[in-house]
Coordinates of C-alpha atoms in Angstrom, one line a residue:
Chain A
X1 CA 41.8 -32.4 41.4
X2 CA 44.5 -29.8 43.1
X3 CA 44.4 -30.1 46.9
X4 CA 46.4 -31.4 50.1
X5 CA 46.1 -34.7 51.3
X6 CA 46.7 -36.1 54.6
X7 CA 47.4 -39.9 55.5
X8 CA 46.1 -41.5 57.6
X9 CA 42.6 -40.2 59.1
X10 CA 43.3 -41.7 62.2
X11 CA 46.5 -43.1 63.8
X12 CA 47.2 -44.8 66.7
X13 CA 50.4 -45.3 68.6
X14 CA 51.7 -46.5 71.5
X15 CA 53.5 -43.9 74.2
X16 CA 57.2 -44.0 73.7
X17 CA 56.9 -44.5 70.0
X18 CA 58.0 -41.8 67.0
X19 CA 55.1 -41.4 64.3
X20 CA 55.4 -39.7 60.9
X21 CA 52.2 -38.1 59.7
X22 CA 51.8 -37.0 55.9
X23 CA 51.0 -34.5 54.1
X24 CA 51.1 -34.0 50.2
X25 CA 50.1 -31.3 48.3
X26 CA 49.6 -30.7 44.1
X27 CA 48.7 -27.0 44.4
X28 CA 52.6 -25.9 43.6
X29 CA 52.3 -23.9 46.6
X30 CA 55.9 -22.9 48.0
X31 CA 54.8 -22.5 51.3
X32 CA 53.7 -25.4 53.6
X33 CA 52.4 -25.6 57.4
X34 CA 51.4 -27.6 60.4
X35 CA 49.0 -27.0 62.8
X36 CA 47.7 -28.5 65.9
X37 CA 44.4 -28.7 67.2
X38 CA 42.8 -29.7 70.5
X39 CA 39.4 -29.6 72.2
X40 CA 38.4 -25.9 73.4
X41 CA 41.5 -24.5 71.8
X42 CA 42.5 -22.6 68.6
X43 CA 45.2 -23.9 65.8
X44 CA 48.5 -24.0 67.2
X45 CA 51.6 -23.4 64.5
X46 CA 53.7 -26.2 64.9
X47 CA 56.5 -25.8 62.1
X48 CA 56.1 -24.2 58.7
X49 CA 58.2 -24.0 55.4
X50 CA 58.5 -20.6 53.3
X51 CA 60.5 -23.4 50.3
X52 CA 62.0 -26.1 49.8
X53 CA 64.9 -27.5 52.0
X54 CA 64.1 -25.1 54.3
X55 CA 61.4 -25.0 57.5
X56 CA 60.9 -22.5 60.2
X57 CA 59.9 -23.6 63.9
X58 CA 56.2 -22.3 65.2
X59 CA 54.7 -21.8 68.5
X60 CA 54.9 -25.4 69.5
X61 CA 58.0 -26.7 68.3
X62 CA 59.2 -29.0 70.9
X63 CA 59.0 -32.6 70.5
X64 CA 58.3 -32.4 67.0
X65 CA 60.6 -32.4 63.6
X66 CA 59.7 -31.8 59.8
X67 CA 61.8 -32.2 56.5
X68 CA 60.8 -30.6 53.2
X69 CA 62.9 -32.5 50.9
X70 CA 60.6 -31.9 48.3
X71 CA 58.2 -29.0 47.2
X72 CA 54.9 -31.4 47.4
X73 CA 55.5 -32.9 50.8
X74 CA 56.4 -32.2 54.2
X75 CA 55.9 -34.6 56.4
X76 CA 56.0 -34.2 60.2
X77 CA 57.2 -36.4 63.0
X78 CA 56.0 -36.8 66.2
X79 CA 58.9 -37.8 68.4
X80 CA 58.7 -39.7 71.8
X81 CA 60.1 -36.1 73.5
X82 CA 56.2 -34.6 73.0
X83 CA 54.4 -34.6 76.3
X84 CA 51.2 -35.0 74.8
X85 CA 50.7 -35.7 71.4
X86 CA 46.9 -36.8 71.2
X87 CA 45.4 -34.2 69.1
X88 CA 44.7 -33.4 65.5
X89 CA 46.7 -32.2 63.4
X90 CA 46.4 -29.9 59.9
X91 CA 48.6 -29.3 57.6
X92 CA 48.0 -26.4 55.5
X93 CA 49.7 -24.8 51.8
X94 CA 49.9 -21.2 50.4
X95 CA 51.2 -20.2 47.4
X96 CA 54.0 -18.2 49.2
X97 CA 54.0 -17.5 53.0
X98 CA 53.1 -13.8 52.2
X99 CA 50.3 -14.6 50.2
X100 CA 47.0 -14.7 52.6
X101 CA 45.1 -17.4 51.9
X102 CA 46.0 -20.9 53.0
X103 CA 44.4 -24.2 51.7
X104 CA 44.0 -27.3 54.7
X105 CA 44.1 -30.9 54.7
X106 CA 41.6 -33.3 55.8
X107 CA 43.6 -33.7 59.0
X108 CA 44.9 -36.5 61.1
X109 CA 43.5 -37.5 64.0
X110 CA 46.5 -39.3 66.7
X111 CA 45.9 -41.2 69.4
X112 CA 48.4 -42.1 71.7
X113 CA 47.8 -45.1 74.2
Chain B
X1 CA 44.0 -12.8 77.6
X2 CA 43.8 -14.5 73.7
X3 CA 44.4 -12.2 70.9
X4 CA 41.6 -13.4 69.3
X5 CA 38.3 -13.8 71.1
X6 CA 35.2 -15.7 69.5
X7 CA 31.8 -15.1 70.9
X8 CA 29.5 -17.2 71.5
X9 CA 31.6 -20.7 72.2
X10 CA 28.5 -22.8 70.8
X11 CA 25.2 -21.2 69.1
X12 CA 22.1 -23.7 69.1
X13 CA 19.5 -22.5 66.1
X14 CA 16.4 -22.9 64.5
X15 CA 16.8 -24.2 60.5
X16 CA 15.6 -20.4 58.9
X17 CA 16.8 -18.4 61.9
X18 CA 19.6 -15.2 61.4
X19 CA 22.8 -16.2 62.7
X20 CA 25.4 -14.3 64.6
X21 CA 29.2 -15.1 65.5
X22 CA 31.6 -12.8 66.3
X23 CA 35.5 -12.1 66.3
X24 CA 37.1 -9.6 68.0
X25 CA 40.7 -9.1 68.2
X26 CA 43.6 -6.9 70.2
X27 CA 46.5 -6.8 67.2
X28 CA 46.5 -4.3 64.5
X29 CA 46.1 -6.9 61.2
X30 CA 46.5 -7.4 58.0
X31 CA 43.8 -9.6 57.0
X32 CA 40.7 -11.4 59.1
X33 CA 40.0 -14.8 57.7
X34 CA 36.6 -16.7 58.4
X35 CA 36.8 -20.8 58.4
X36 CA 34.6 -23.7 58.6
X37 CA 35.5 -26.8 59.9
X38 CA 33.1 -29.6 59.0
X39 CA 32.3 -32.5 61.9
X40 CA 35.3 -34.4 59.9
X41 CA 37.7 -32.1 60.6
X42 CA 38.3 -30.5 57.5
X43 CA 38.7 -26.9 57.4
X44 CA 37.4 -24.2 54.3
X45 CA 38.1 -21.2 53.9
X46 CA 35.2 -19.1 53.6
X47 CA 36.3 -15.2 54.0
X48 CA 39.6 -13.7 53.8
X49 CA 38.9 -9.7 54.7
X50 CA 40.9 -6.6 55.4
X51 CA 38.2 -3.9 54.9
X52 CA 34.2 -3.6 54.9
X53 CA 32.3 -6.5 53.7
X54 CA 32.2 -9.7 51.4
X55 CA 29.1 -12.0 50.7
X56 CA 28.6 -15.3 49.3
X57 CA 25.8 -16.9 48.8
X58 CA 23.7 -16.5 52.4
X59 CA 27.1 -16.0 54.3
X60 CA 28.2 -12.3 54.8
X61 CA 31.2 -11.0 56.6
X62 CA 31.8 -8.0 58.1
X63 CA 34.8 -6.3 59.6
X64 CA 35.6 -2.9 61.6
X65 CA 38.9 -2.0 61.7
X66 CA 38.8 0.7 63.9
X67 CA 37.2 -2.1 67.2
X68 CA 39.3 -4.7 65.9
X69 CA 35.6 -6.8 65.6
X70 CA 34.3 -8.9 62.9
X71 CA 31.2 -10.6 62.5
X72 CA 30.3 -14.0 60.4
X73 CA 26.6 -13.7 59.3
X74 CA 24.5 -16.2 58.2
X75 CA 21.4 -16.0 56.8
X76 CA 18.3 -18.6 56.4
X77 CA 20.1 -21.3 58.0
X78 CA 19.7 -24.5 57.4
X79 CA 21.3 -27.6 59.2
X80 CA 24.3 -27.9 57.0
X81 CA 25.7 -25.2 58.3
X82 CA 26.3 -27.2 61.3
X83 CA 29.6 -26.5 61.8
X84 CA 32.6 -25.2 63.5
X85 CA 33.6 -21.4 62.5
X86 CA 36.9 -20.1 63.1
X87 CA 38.1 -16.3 63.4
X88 CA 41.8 -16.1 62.3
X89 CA 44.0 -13.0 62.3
X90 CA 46.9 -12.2 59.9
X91 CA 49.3 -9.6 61.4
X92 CA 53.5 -8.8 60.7
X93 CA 55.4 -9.9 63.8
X94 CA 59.4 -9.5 63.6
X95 CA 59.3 -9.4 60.0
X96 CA 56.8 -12.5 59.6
X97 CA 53.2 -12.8 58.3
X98 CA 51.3 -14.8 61.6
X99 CA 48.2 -15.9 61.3
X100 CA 46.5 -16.7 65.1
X101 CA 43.4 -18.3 65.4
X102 CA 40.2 -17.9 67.6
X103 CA 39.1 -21.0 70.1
X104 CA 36.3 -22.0 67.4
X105 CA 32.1 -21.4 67.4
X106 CA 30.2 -24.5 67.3
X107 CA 27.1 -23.8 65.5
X108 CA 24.3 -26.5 65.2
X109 CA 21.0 -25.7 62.9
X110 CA 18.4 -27.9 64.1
X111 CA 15.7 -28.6 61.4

């Protein structure tokens, strides 16, 4: 089946510590995206990628970092430097970053104590 | 002020009752998308509009460009349309495609 998948549901860290979250799609969409979520609040663009080897910050950059080394997978990390990184996070895929439509992930749910 | 409002912030229903949500927006767009998001966390995407109106199944969507307001209809509920539903806008910004989204209605269908 073609989709995006996100591992895993639910992560835990400790404060202080970097975490990689991953996302993994088989759509053969160019574009790729992440989003954040929290309570109350609409999806926040974190980074997004229009191609491979390349990646564009969003509204929320900061304390974050991607890589899109290859056209399936863009995972993101969630460096020490984020203020607050409890939240859940989406990563999303379109078939090119003009085309409308975008196709989500399951999400991760991150937990930082 | 959000560019993208939803109304109401949680809807409480009947199973069979007409529902209601609504989008309005302050940008000129491109495209209004509609989205669920299950109790999981998983999001669909149900409607992707730039003009008039789209149906599917008992879910109808309508949009009016000129108030920069759309509304999500659904009809005969039932309680798995318990759900969240998401308002997101498409418009060009500094020669990029942004897509903002609305906070999110909570919608619960009580049997």
């Amino acid at each position: 089946d073609g989709g995006i998948t996100q591992s895993p549901k639910y992560l835990f860290r400790k404060e202080g510590q970097n975490v990689t979250l991953s996302c993994e799609q088989n759509l053969n969409h160019d574009a790729m995206y992440w989003y954040r979520q929290d309570p109350g609040q609409g999806l926040r663009l974190i980074y997004y990628s229009q191609i491979v080897n390349d990646f564009q910050k969003g509204d929320i950059a900061e304390g974050y970092s991607v890589s899109r080394e290859k056209k399936e997978s863009f995972p993101l990390t969630v460096t020490s430097a984020q203020k607050n990184p409890t939240a859940f996070y989406l990563c999303a895929s379109s078939r090119s970053s003009s085309y409308n439509e975008q196709f989500f992930g399951p999400g991760t749910r991150l937990t930082v104590l | 002020k959000n560019e993208v409002e939803q109304s109401p912030q949680n809807l409480t229903a009947q199973e069979g009752e007409f529902i209601t949500i609504n989008c309005s927006y302050s940008v000129g767009i491109s495209a209004l998308h509609w989205l669920q998001q299950h109790p999981g966390g998983g999001i669909v995407s149900l409607f992707m509009l730039s003009s008039g109106k789209k149906k599917h199944g008992r879910l109808i969507a309508t949009i009016n460009i000129q108030e920069k307001h759309s509304s999500l209809h659904i009809t005969a509920s039932h309680p798995r349309d318990s759900a969240v539903y998401i308002c997101a806008v498409r418009y060009l910004t500094q020669g990029a495609q942004k897509l903002v989204f609305g906070q999110g209605t909570r919608l619960t269908i009580n049997p």
